[in-house]
Amino acid sequence: MTSTVPASLTRTAEGSALQAVLLDMDGTLVDTEGFWWDVEVEVFADLGHRLDTAWRDVVVGGPMTRSAGYLIEATGAAIGMEELTVLLNDRFEKRIGRGVPLMPGAARLLAELAAHEVPTALVSASHRRIIDRVLESVGRHHFALTIAGDEVTRTKPHPEPYLAAAAGFGADPWRCAVVEDTATGVAAAEAAGCRVVAVPSVAPIAPAPGRAVVPSLEHVDLAFLKGLVTEKR
């Protein structure tokens, strides 16, 4: 976890109930969910296995250990979890070395949050090495706090990453708005008690109490996020 704010920070978004905005990375801010699948297909092809496209919905948005473990079991590949994790991260890091494309609306949303001094965190299941490389394209200055999947004891869909982000800002989880693109991330945020905006990238996500579903970040702005968070739980 990296942070540039004290744990006691409790600034609200211009006096509203919203205290912080917590953003997922892959598929939410950057168009990389397809990159991960392509890398998985390439690595397993090198191992002599062909991935079924139906497995994509299973592994999307999950932590590396879950995705890699599932693919090892599904293919019967003779490779260990640790070795496969290294291969996947190495291949992915090489792929994004020339930069990553932002999702539509991401640059505008990040600029608006910065202009209004809304405490903003990046909360990802990706490893620190990957986050740091992606931040070279997205802009590290947009985030006062970043949390990687290999920096928490239990990553998404467990609520720990989002609870850690809220604690890093000294914020109440229920006064934090989360933006996610997968069911795994949504589950983590809602288990933490946060309000959620789902922007599905691969598999559909249904609306639910305390959750909004929109087709892209172009439908999300600060006013929208404030509207999700109320003074009462």
Short mmCIF file of N, CA, C and O in Angstrom, two decimals, residues 34-167:
data_model
loop_
_atom_site.label_atom_id
_atom_site.label_comp_id
_atom_site.label_asym_id
_atom_site.label_seq_id
_atom_site.Cartn_x
_atom_site.Cartn_y
_atom_site.Cartn_z
N GLY A 34 -9.05 -7.21 -21.41
CA GLY A 34 -8.75 -8.01 -22.58
C GLY A 34 -7.28 -8.38 -22.66
O GLY A 34 -6.92 -9.47 -23.12
N PHE A 35 -6.41 -7.47 -22.20
CA PHE A 35 -4.98 -7.75 -22.17
C PHE A 35 -4.69 -8.96 -21.31
O PHE A 35 -3.90 -9.83 -21.66
N TRP A 36 -5.32 -9.00 -20.11
CA TRP A 36 -5.09 -10.11 -19.19
C TRP A 36 -5.49 -11.43 -19.84
O TRP A 36 -4.77 -12.43 -19.74
N TRP A 37 -6.65 -11.46 -20.49
CA TRP A 37 -7.10 -12.70 -21.12
C TRP A 37 -6.16 -13.11 -22.25
O TRP A 37 -5.80 -14.28 -22.38
N ASP A 38 -5.73 -12.13 -23.04
CA ASP A 38 -4.80 -12.44 -24.14
C ASP A 38 -3.49 -13.03 -23.59
O ASP A 38 -2.94 -13.98 -24.17
N VAL A 39 -3.02 -12.46 -22.49
CA VAL A 39 -1.78 -12.95 -21.87
C VAL A 39 -1.97 -14.37 -21.36
O VAL A 39 -1.11 -15.24 -21.53
N GLU A 40 -3.11 -14.62 -20.72
CA GLU A 40 -3.39 -15.97 -20.22
C GLU A 40 -3.45 -16.98 -21.36
O GLU A 40 -2.91 -18.09 -21.26
N VAL A 41 -4.09 -16.59 -22.46
CA VAL A 41 -4.17 -17.46 -23.64
C VAL A 41 -2.77 -17.75 -24.18
O VAL A 41 -2.43 -18.91 -24.49
N GLU A 42 -1.93 -16.72 -24.27
CA GLU A 42 -0.57 -16.88 -24.81
C GLU A 42 0.29 -17.77 -23.92
O GLU A 42 1.00 -18.66 -24.41
N VAL A 43 0.24 -17.53 -22.61
CA VAL A 43 1.07 -18.31 -21.68
C VAL A 43 0.67 -19.77 -21.71
O VAL A 43 1.52 -20.67 -21.75
N PHE A 44 -0.63 -20.05 -21.69
CA PHE A 44 -1.07 -21.45 -21.70
C PHE A 44 -0.82 -22.10 -23.05
O PHE A 44 -0.60 -23.31 -23.12
N ALA A 45 -0.85 -21.32 -24.12
CA ALA A 45 -0.49 -21.87 -25.44
C ALA A 45 0.96 -22.33 -25.43
O ALA A 45 1.29 -23.39 -25.97
N ASP A 46 1.82 -21.53 -24.79
CA ASP A 46 3.23 -21.92 -24.68
C ASP A 46 3.39 -23.20 -23.87
O ASP A 46 4.35 -23.96 -24.07
N LEU A 47 2.43 -23.44 -22.95
CA LEU A 47 2.46 -24.65 -22.13
C LEU A 47 1.77 -25.83 -22.81
O LEU A 47 1.70 -26.93 -22.26
N GLY A 48 1.24 -25.57 -24.02
CA GLY A 48 0.60 -26.65 -24.78
C GLY A 48 -0.88 -26.82 -24.50
O GLY A 48 -1.44 -27.89 -24.75
N HIS A 49 -1.54 -25.75 -24.03
CA HIS A 49 -2.96 -25.84 -23.70
C HIS A 49 -3.74 -24.70 -24.34
O HIS A 49 -3.25 -23.58 -24.46
N ARG A 50 -4.97 -24.99 -24.73
CA ARG A 50 -5.85 -23.99 -25.32
C ARG A 50 -6.95 -23.65 -24.33
O ARG A 50 -7.63 -24.55 -23.82
N LEU A 51 -7.13 -22.36 -24.06
CA LEU A 51 -8.14 -21.93 -23.10
C LEU A 51 -9.50 -21.82 -23.77
O LEU A 51 -9.62 -21.34 -24.90
N ASP A 52 -10.51 -22.27 -23.07
CA ASP A 52 -11.90 -22.15 -23.52
C ASP A 52 -12.37 -20.72 -23.24
O ASP A 52 -12.21 -20.21 -22.14
N THR A 53 -12.94 -20.05 -24.24
CA THR A 53 -13.38 -18.67 -24.05
C THR A 53 -14.43 -18.54 -22.95
O THR A 53 -14.59 -17.47 -22.37
N ALA A 54 -15.13 -19.63 -22.65
CA ALA A 54 -16.12 -19.59 -21.58
C ALA A 54 -15.48 -19.36 -20.22
O ALA A 54 -16.14 -18.90 -19.27
N TRP A 55 -14.20 -19.67 -20.10
CA TRP A 55 -13.50 -19.49 -18.82
C TRP A 55 -13.21 -18.02 -18.53
O TRP A 55 -12.88 -17.66 -17.40
N ARG A 56 -13.30 -17.19 -19.56
CA ARG A 56 -12.96 -15.78 -19.37
C ARG A 56 -13.84 -15.13 -18.31
O ARG A 56 -13.35 -14.36 -17.49
N ASP A 57 -15.13 -15.43 -18.33
CA ASP A 57 -16.04 -14.83 -17.35
C ASP A 57 -15.73 -15.31 -15.93
O ASP A 57 -16.05 -14.63 -14.96
N VAL A 58 -15.12 -16.48 -15.82
CA VAL A 58 -14.79 -17.03 -14.50
C VAL A 58 -13.58 -16.30 -13.89
O VAL A 58 -13.57 -16.01 -12.70
N VAL A 59 -12.59 -16.00 -14.71
CA VAL A 59 -11.34 -15.45 -14.19
C VAL A 59 -11.31 -13.93 -14.18
O VAL A 59 -10.45 -13.33 -13.51
N VAL A 60 -12.23 -13.27 -14.89
CA VAL A 60 -12.18 -11.82 -14.99
C VAL A 60 -12.37 -11.17 -13.62
O VAL A 60 -13.23 -11.55 -12.84
N GLY A 61 -11.53 -10.18 -13.33
CA GLY A 61 -11.68 -9.40 -12.11
C GLY A 61 -11.18 -10.06 -10.85
O GLY A 61 -11.19 -9.46 -9.78
N GLY A 62 -10.74 -11.29 -10.95
CA GLY A 62 -10.33 -12.00 -9.75
C GLY A 62 -8.87 -11.78 -9.43
O GLY A 62 -8.09 -11.29 -10.25
N PRO A 63 -8.46 -12.15 -8.22
CA PRO A 63 -7.05 -12.08 -7.87
C PRO A 63 -6.25 -13.08 -8.68
O PRO A 63 -6.79 -14.08 -9.17
N MET A 64 -4.96 -12.82 -8.83
CA MET A 64 -4.10 -13.69 -9.62
C MET A 64 -4.16 -15.14 -9.14
O MET A 64 -4.20 -16.07 -9.95
N THR A 65 -4.18 -15.33 -7.82
CA THR A 65 -4.17 -16.70 -7.29
C THR A 65 -5.42 -17.46 -7.71
O THR A 65 -5.34 -18.65 -8.06
N ARG A 66 -6.57 -16.79 -7.71
CA ARG A 66 -7.81 -17.48 -8.10
C ARG A 66 -7.81 -17.77 -9.59
O ARG A 66 -8.13 -18.88 -10.02
N SER A 67 -7.45 -16.76 -10.40
CA SER A 67 -7.47 -16.94 -11.84
C SER A 67 -6.47 -18.01 -12.28
O SER A 67 -6.81 -18.91 -13.05
N ALA A 68 -5.25 -17.90 -11.77
CA ALA A 68 -4.21 -18.87 -12.15
C ALA A 68 -4.57 -20.27 -11.67
O ALA A 68 -4.40 -21.25 -12.39
N GLY A 69 -5.07 -20.36 -10.45
CA GLY A 69 -5.45 -21.65 -9.91
C GLY A 69 -6.55 -22.31 -10.70
O GLY A 69 -6.51 -23.53 -10.97
N TYR A 70 -7.53 -21.52 -11.10
CA TYR A 70 -8.63 -22.06 -11.89
C TYR A 70 -8.13 -22.58 -13.23
O TYR A 70 -8.51 -23.68 -13.67
N LEU A 71 -7.26 -21.82 -13.89
CA LEU A 71 -6.78 -22.22 -15.21
C LEU A 71 -5.86 -23.43 -15.15
O LEU A 71 -5.87 -24.27 -16.05
N ILE A 72 -5.08 -23.54 -14.09
CA ILE A 72 -4.24 -24.73 -13.90
C ILE A 72 -5.13 -25.97 -13.76
O ILE A 72 -4.89 -27.00 -14.39
N GLU A 73 -6.15 -25.83 -12.93
CA GLU A 73 -7.05 -26.97 -12.71
C GLU A 73 -7.84 -27.32 -13.97
O GLU A 73 -8.02 -28.49 -14.31
N ALA A 74 -8.32 -26.28 -14.68
CA ALA A 74 -9.15 -26.51 -15.86
C ALA A 74 -8.37 -27.15 -17.00
O ALA A 74 -8.91 -27.97 -17.76
N THR A 75 -7.10 -26.79 -17.13
CA THR A 75 -6.29 -27.31 -18.24
C THR A 75 -5.47 -28.53 -17.87
O THR A 75 -5.06 -29.29 -18.74
N GLY A 76 -5.19 -28.68 -16.57
CA GLY A 76 -4.30 -29.75 -16.14
C GLY A 76 -2.85 -29.46 -16.46
O GLY A 76 -2.02 -30.38 -16.51
N ALA A 77 -2.52 -28.19 -16.65
CA ALA A 77 -1.15 -27.79 -16.99
C ALA A 77 -0.18 -28.18 -15.88
O ALA A 77 -0.48 -28.03 -14.69
N ALA A 78 0.99 -28.66 -16.27
CA ALA A 78 2.01 -29.07 -15.31
C ALA A 78 2.87 -27.87 -14.92
O ALA A 78 4.02 -27.73 -15.35
N ILE A 79 2.28 -26.98 -14.13
CA ILE A 79 2.98 -25.79 -13.69
C ILE A 79 2.45 -25.40 -12.32
O ILE A 79 1.26 -25.58 -12.02
N GLY A 80 3.32 -24.87 -11.48
CA GLY A 80 2.90 -24.45 -10.15
C GLY A 80 2.36 -23.02 -10.15
O GLY A 80 2.61 -22.25 -11.08
N MET A 81 1.64 -22.70 -9.10
CA MET A 81 1.03 -21.38 -8.98
C MET A 81 2.07 -20.26 -9.02
O MET A 81 1.91 -19.26 -9.73
N GLU A 82 3.14 -20.42 -8.26
CA GLU A 82 4.14 -19.36 -8.19
C GLU A 82 4.79 -19.11 -9.54
O GLU A 82 4.96 -17.96 -9.97
N GLU A 83 5.15 -20.19 -10.23
CA GLU A 83 5.79 -20.04 -11.54
C GLU A 83 4.84 -19.41 -12.54
O GLU A 83 5.23 -18.53 -13.33
N LEU A 84 3.58 -19.82 -12.53
CA LEU A 84 2.61 -19.27 -13.47
C LEU A 84 2.36 -17.79 -13.20
O LEU A 84 2.26 -16.99 -14.13
N THR A 85 2.29 -17.43 -11.93
CA THR A 85 2.08 -16.02 -11.57
C THR A 85 3.19 -15.15 -12.12
O THR A 85 2.94 -14.06 -12.66
N VAL A 86 4.41 -15.60 -12.02
CA VAL A 86 5.55 -14.85 -12.56
C VAL A 86 5.43 -14.71 -14.07
O VAL A 86 5.63 -13.63 -14.64
N LEU A 87 5.11 -15.81 -14.75
CA LEU A 87 4.98 -15.77 -16.20
C LEU A 87 3.89 -14.80 -16.65
O LEU A 87 4.08 -14.01 -17.59
N LEU A 88 2.75 -14.82 -15.97
CA LEU A 88 1.64 -13.95 -16.33
C LEU A 88 1.98 -12.49 -16.10
O LEU A 88 1.73 -11.63 -16.95
N ASN A 89 2.56 -12.18 -14.93
CA ASN A 89 2.93 -10.80 -14.64
C ASN A 89 4.00 -10.29 -15.59
O ASN A 89 3.96 -9.14 -16.04
N ASP A 90 4.98 -11.14 -15.89
CA ASP A 90 6.05 -10.73 -16.81
C ASP A 90 5.48 -10.41 -18.19
O ASP A 90 5.82 -9.38 -18.80
N ARG A 91 4.60 -11.29 -18.68
CA ARG A 91 4.02 -11.10 -20.02
C ARG A 91 3.12 -9.86 -20.05
O ARG A 91 3.13 -9.09 -21.02
N PHE A 92 2.35 -9.67 -18.97
CA PHE A 92 1.44 -8.53 -18.92
C PHE A 92 2.22 -7.22 -18.83
O PHE A 92 1.91 -6.24 -19.50
N GLU A 93 3.25 -7.20 -18.00
CA GLU A 93 4.06 -5.98 -17.85
C GLU A 93 4.71 -5.60 -19.18
O GLU A 93 4.79 -4.42 -19.52
N LYS A 94 5.15 -6.59 -19.91
CA LYS A 94 5.74 -6.33 -21.23
C LYS A 94 4.69 -5.75 -22.17
O LYS A 94 4.97 -4.82 -22.94
N ARG A 95 3.49 -6.27 -22.08
CA ARG A 95 2.41 -5.84 -22.99
C ARG A 95 2.02 -4.39 -22.75
O ARG A 95 1.68 -3.66 -23.68
N ILE A 96 2.03 -3.95 -21.48
CA ILE A 96 1.61 -2.58 -21.18
C ILE A 96 2.78 -1.61 -21.15
O ILE A 96 2.60 -0.44 -20.83
N GLY A 97 3.95 -2.08 -21.50
CA GLY A 97 5.14 -1.25 -21.44
C GLY A 97 5.06 0.00 -22.30
O GLY A 97 5.73 1.01 -22.01
N ARG A 98 4.25 -0.03 -23.35
CA ARG A 98 4.12 1.13 -24.23
C ARG A 98 2.94 2.01 -23.86
O ARG A 98 2.55 2.91 -24.61
N GLY A 99 2.35 1.75 -22.71
CA GLY A 99 1.19 2.53 -22.27
C GLY A 99 -0.08 1.72 -22.34
O GLY A 99 -0.14 0.67 -23.00
N VAL A 100 -1.10 2.21 -21.67
CA VAL A 100 -2.39 1.51 -21.65
C VAL A 100 -3.50 2.51 -22.00
O VAL A 100 -3.42 3.68 -21.65
N PRO A 101 -4.52 2.04 -22.70
CA PRO A 101 -5.63 2.94 -23.05
C PRO A 101 -6.57 3.17 -21.86
O PRO A 101 -6.91 2.22 -21.14
N LEU A 102 -6.97 4.41 -21.66
CA LEU A 102 -7.95 4.72 -20.63
C LEU A 102 -9.35 4.36 -21.11
O LEU A 102 -9.64 4.43 -22.30
N MET A 103 -10.20 3.99 -20.17
CA MET A 103 -11.59 3.74 -20.51
C MET A 103 -12.27 5.07 -20.81
O MET A 103 -11.88 6.12 -20.27
N PRO A 104 -13.30 5.09 -21.66
CA PRO A 104 -14.01 6.33 -21.95
C PRO A 104 -14.54 6.99 -20.67
O PRO A 104 -15.17 6.33 -19.85
N GLY A 105 -14.24 8.26 -20.51
CA GLY A 105 -14.70 9.00 -19.33
C GLY A 105 -13.75 8.98 -18.16
O GLY A 105 -13.93 9.74 -17.20
N ALA A 106 -12.71 8.14 -18.20
CA ALA A 106 -11.82 8.00 -17.05
C ALA A 106 -11.01 9.28 -16.80
O ALA A 106 -10.91 9.74 -15.66
N ALA A 107 -10.42 9.83 -17.84
CA ALA A 107 -9.60 11.03 -17.68
C ALA A 107 -10.43 12.19 -17.14
O ALA A 107 -9.98 12.92 -16.24
N ARG A 108 -11.63 12.36 -17.66
CA ARG A 108 -12.50 13.43 -17.19
C ARG A 108 -12.90 13.26 -15.74
O ARG A 108 -12.88 14.21 -14.96
N LEU A 109 -13.24 12.02 -15.34
CA LEU A 109 -13.62 11.76 -13.96
C LEU A 109 -12.46 12.02 -13.00
O LEU A 109 -12.63 12.67 -11.96
N LEU A 110 -11.28 11.53 -13.34
CA LEU A 110 -10.12 11.74 -12.48
C LEU A 110 -9.80 13.22 -12.34
O LEU A 110 -9.45 13.70 -11.24
N ALA A 111 -9.91 13.96 -13.42
CA ALA A 111 -9.64 15.40 -13.38
C ALA A 111 -10.66 16.12 -12.49
O ALA A 111 -10.30 17.03 -11.73
N GLU A 112 -11.92 15.71 -12.56
CA GLU A 112 -12.96 16.34 -11.76
C GLU A 112 -12.74 16.06 -10.28
O GLU A 112 -12.87 16.96 -9.44
N LEU A 113 -12.41 14.82 -9.93
CA LEU A 113 -12.16 14.48 -8.53
C LEU A 113 -10.98 15.27 -7.99
O LEU A 113 -11.01 15.76 -6.85
N ALA A 114 -9.94 15.43 -8.80
CA ALA A 114 -8.77 16.20 -8.38
C ALA A 114 -9.11 17.67 -8.21
O ALA A 114 -8.69 18.31 -7.24
N ALA A 115 -9.89 18.22 -9.13
CA ALA A 115 -10.25 19.64 -9.08
C ALA A 115 -11.05 19.97 -7.83
O ALA A 115 -10.93 21.08 -7.27
N HIS A 116 -11.83 19.01 -7.34
CA HIS A 116 -12.66 19.23 -6.15
C HIS A 116 -12.01 18.65 -4.89
O HIS A 116 -12.64 18.59 -3.84
N GLU A 117 -10.76 18.21 -5.02
CA GLU A 117 -9.97 17.70 -3.89
C GLU A 117 -10.68 16.57 -3.15
O GLU A 117 -10.67 16.50 -1.92
N VAL A 118 -11.29 15.67 -3.91
CA VAL A 118 -11.94 14.51 -3.32
C VAL A 118 -10.88 13.44 -3.07
O VAL A 118 -10.17 13.05 -4.00
N PRO A 119 -10.72 12.97 -1.84
CA PRO A 119 -9.76 11.89 -1.58
C PRO A 119 -10.05 10.68 -2.48
O PRO A 119 -11.16 10.16 -2.48
N THR A 120 -9.07 10.28 -3.25
CA THR A 120 -9.26 9.24 -4.26
C THR A 120 -8.20 8.16 -4.13
O THR A 120 -7.01 8.47 -3.99
N ALA A 121 -8.64 6.89 -4.16
CA ALA A 121 -7.72 5.77 -4.04
C ALA A 121 -7.89 4.82 -5.22
O ALA A 121 -8.98 4.70 -5.78
N LEU A 122 -6.81 4.17 -5.56
CA LEU A 122 -6.83 3.09 -6.54
C LEU A 122 -6.75 1.78 -5.77
O LEU A 122 -5.81 1.58 -5.00
N VAL A 123 -7.72 0.90 -5.97
CA VAL A 123 -7.79 -0.36 -5.22
C VAL A 123 -7.88 -1.50 -6.23
O VAL A 123 -8.92 -1.70 -6.86
N SER A 124 -6.79 -2.24 -6.38
CA SER A 124 -6.73 -3.25 -7.44
C SER A 124 -6.30 -4.62 -6.91
O SER A 124 -5.55 -4.71 -5.94
N ALA A 125 -6.76 -5.67 -7.59
CA ALA A 125 -6.30 -7.02 -7.28
C ALA A 125 -4.98 -7.32 -7.97
O ALA A 125 -4.33 -8.33 -7.67
N SER A 126 -4.55 -6.43 -8.87
CA SER A 126 -3.26 -6.62 -9.54
C SER A 126 -2.12 -6.40 -8.56
O SER A 126 -2.28 -5.72 -7.54
N HIS A 127 -0.97 -6.97 -8.88
CA HIS A 127 0.19 -6.84 -8.01
C HIS A 127 0.80 -5.45 -8.12
O HIS A 127 0.60 -4.73 -9.11
N ARG A 128 1.59 -5.07 -7.10
CA ARG A 128 2.19 -3.74 -7.04
C ARG A 128 3.00 -3.43 -8.29
O ARG A 128 2.93 -2.32 -8.82
N ARG A 129 3.76 -4.36 -8.79
CA ARG A 129 4.60 -4.10 -9.96
C ARG A 129 3.76 -3.71 -11.16
O ARG A 129 4.16 -2.87 -11.98
N ILE A 130 2.57 -4.29 -11.28
CA ILE A 130 1.68 -3.98 -12.39
C ILE A 130 1.03 -2.61 -12.18
O ILE A 130 0.94 -1.80 -13.10
N ILE A 131 0.56 -2.36 -10.96
CA ILE A 131 -0.07 -1.07 -10.66
C ILE A 131 0.89 0.07 -10.94
O ILE A 131 0.54 1.08 -11.57
N ASP A 132 2.12 -0.06 -10.48
CA ASP A 132 3.09 1.02 -10.67
C ASP A 132 3.35 1.28 -12.15
O ASP A 132 3.54 2.43 -12.56
N ARG A 133 3.35 0.24 -12.96
CA ARG A 133 3.55 0.44 -14.39
C ARG A 133 2.34 1.13 -15.02
O ARG A 133 2.49 2.04 -15.85
N VAL A 134 1.14 0.71 -14.63
CA VAL A 134 -0.07 1.32 -15.17
C VAL A 134 -0.18 2.79 -14.77
O VAL A 134 -0.62 3.64 -15.55
N LEU A 135 0.25 3.10 -13.55
CA LEU A 135 0.18 4.48 -13.07
C LEU A 135 1.04 5.42 -13.91
O LEU A 135 0.81 6.64 -13.92
N GLU A 136 2.02 4.89 -14.61
CA GLU A 136 2.82 5.72 -15.50
C GLU A 136 1.96 6.29 -16.63
O GLU A 136 2.24 7.37 -17.16
N SER A 137 0.91 5.57 -17.00
CA SER A 137 -0.01 6.02 -18.04
C SER A 137 -1.18 6.81 -17.47
O SER A 137 -1.59 7.83 -18.03
N VAL A 138 -1.73 6.34 -16.34
CA VAL A 138 -2.91 6.97 -15.76
C VAL A 138 -2.56 8.27 -15.04
O VAL A 138 -3.32 9.24 -15.09
N GLY A 139 -1.41 8.27 -14.37
CA GLY A 139 -1.02 9.44 -13.60
C GLY A 139 -1.10 9.17 -12.10
O GLY A 139 -2.20 9.16 -11.54
N ARG A 140 0.05 8.96 -11.49
CA ARG A 140 0.10 8.66 -10.06
C ARG A 140 -0.49 9.80 -9.22
O ARG A 140 -1.03 9.58 -8.13
N HIS A 141 -0.38 11.02 -9.74
CA HIS A 141 -0.81 12.19 -8.98
C HIS A 141 -2.32 12.21 -8.73
O HIS A 141 -2.79 12.97 -7.87
N HIS A 142 -3.07 11.40 -9.45
CA HIS A 142 -4.52 11.37 -9.25
C HIS A 142 -4.92 10.66 -7.96
O HIS A 142 -6.07 10.79 -7.52
N PHE A 143 -4.00 9.89 -7.36
CA PHE A 143 -4.36 9.04 -6.23
C PHE A 143 -3.53 9.35 -4.99
O PHE A 143 -2.29 9.31 -5.04
N ALA A 144 -4.21 9.63 -3.90
CA ALA A 144 -3.52 9.84 -2.63
C ALA A 144 -3.16 8.51 -1.98
O ALA A 144 -2.32 8.45 -1.08
N LEU A 145 -3.80 7.44 -2.46
CA LEU A 145 -3.61 6.11 -1.86
C LEU A 145 -3.78 5.06 -2.94
O LEU A 145 -4.68 5.15 -3.77
N THR A 146 -2.89 4.06 -2.96
CA THR A 146 -3.05 2.93 -3.88
C THR A 146 -2.84 1.64 -3.10
O THR A 146 -1.93 1.55 -2.27
N ILE A 147 -3.67 0.65 -3.37
CA ILE A 147 -3.60 -0.64 -2.69
C ILE A 147 -3.56 -1.75 -3.73
O ILE A 147 -4.41 -1.81 -4.62
N ALA A 148 -2.56 -2.61 -3.62
CA ALA A 148 -2.36 -3.71 -4.57
C ALA A 148 -2.81 -5.04 -3.97
O ALA A 148 -2.85 -5.21 -2.75
N GLY A 149 -3.12 -5.98 -4.85
CA GLY A 149 -3.60 -7.27 -4.40
C GLY A 149 -2.61 -8.07 -3.60
O GLY A 149 -2.99 -8.90 -2.76
N ASP A 150 -1.30 -7.84 -3.84
CA ASP A 150 -0.29 -8.57 -3.08
C ASP A 150 0.16 -7.82 -1.83
O ASP A 150 1.14 -8.21 -1.20
N GLU A 151 -0.59 -6.79 -1.45
CA GLU A 151 -0.26 -6.03 -0.23
C GLU A 151 -1.30 -6.22 0.86
O GLU A 151 -1.21 -5.61 1.92
N VAL A 152 -2.30 -7.05 0.60
CA VAL A 152 -3.32 -7.34 1.60
C VAL A 152 -3.33 -8.83 1.87
O VAL A 152 -2.88 -9.63 1.05
N THR A 153 -3.81 -9.22 3.03
CA THR A 153 -3.87 -10.63 3.40
C THR A 153 -4.88 -11.38 2.53
O THR A 153 -4.63 -12.49 2.07
N ARG A 154 -6.03 -10.74 2.30
CA ARG A 154 -7.09 -11.33 1.48
C ARG A 154 -7.57 -10.28 0.48
O ARG A 154 -8.04 -9.21 0.89
N THR A 155 -7.44 -10.57 -0.78
CA THR A 155 -7.83 -9.61 -1.80
C THR A 155 -9.26 -9.85 -2.26
O THR A 155 -9.97 -10.72 -1.72
N LYS A 156 -9.72 -9.10 -3.23
CA LYS A 156 -11.09 -9.24 -3.73
C LYS A 156 -11.37 -10.70 -4.12
O LYS A 156 -10.48 -11.35 -4.65
N PRO A 157 -12.54 -11.22 -3.80
CA PRO A 157 -13.78 -10.56 -3.37
C PRO A 157 -13.91 -10.30 -1.87
O PRO A 157 -14.97 -9.90 -1.42
N HIS A 158 -12.84 -10.53 -1.09
CA HIS A 158 -12.88 -10.19 0.32
C HIS A 158 -12.91 -8.68 0.47
O HIS A 158 -12.30 -7.95 -0.34
N PRO A 159 -13.57 -8.15 1.49
CA PRO A 159 -13.67 -6.69 1.65
C PRO A 159 -12.39 -6.01 2.12
O PRO A 159 -12.32 -4.77 2.12
N GLU A 160 -11.35 -6.77 2.51
CA GLU A 160 -10.16 -6.16 3.10
C GLU A 160 -9.57 -5.01 2.28
O GLU A 160 -9.23 -3.96 2.84
N PRO A 161 -9.42 -5.13 0.95
CA PRO A 161 -8.83 -4.02 0.20
C PRO A 161 -9.60 -2.71 0.36
O PRO A 161 -9.00 -1.64 0.52
N TYR A 162 -10.91 -2.78 0.32
CA TYR A 162 -11.72 -1.56 0.43
C TYR A 162 -11.79 -1.06 1.87
O TYR A 162 -11.84 0.15 2.11
N LEU A 163 -11.78 -1.96 2.81
CA LEU A 163 -11.72 -1.53 4.21
C LEU A 163 -10.39 -0.83 4.49
O LEU A 163 -10.33 0.17 5.21
N ALA A 164 -9.31 -1.35 3.90
CA ALA A 164 -7.99 -0.74 4.08
C ALA A 164 -7.94 0.65 3.45
O ALA A 164 -7.35 1.58 4.02
N ALA A 165 -8.56 0.80 2.29
CA ALA A 165 -8.58 2.11 1.63
C ALA A 165 -9.36 3.12 2.45
O ALA A 165 -8.91 4.27 2.65
N ALA A 166 -10.53 2.72 2.94
CA ALA A 166 -11.32 3.63 3.77
C ALA A 166 -10.55 4.02 5.03
O ALA A 166 -10.51 5.20 5.41
N ALA A 167 -9.92 3.04 5.65
CA ALA A 167 -9.14 3.31 6.87
C ALA A 167 -7.97 4.24 6.57
O ALA A 167 -7.61 5.10 7.38
#
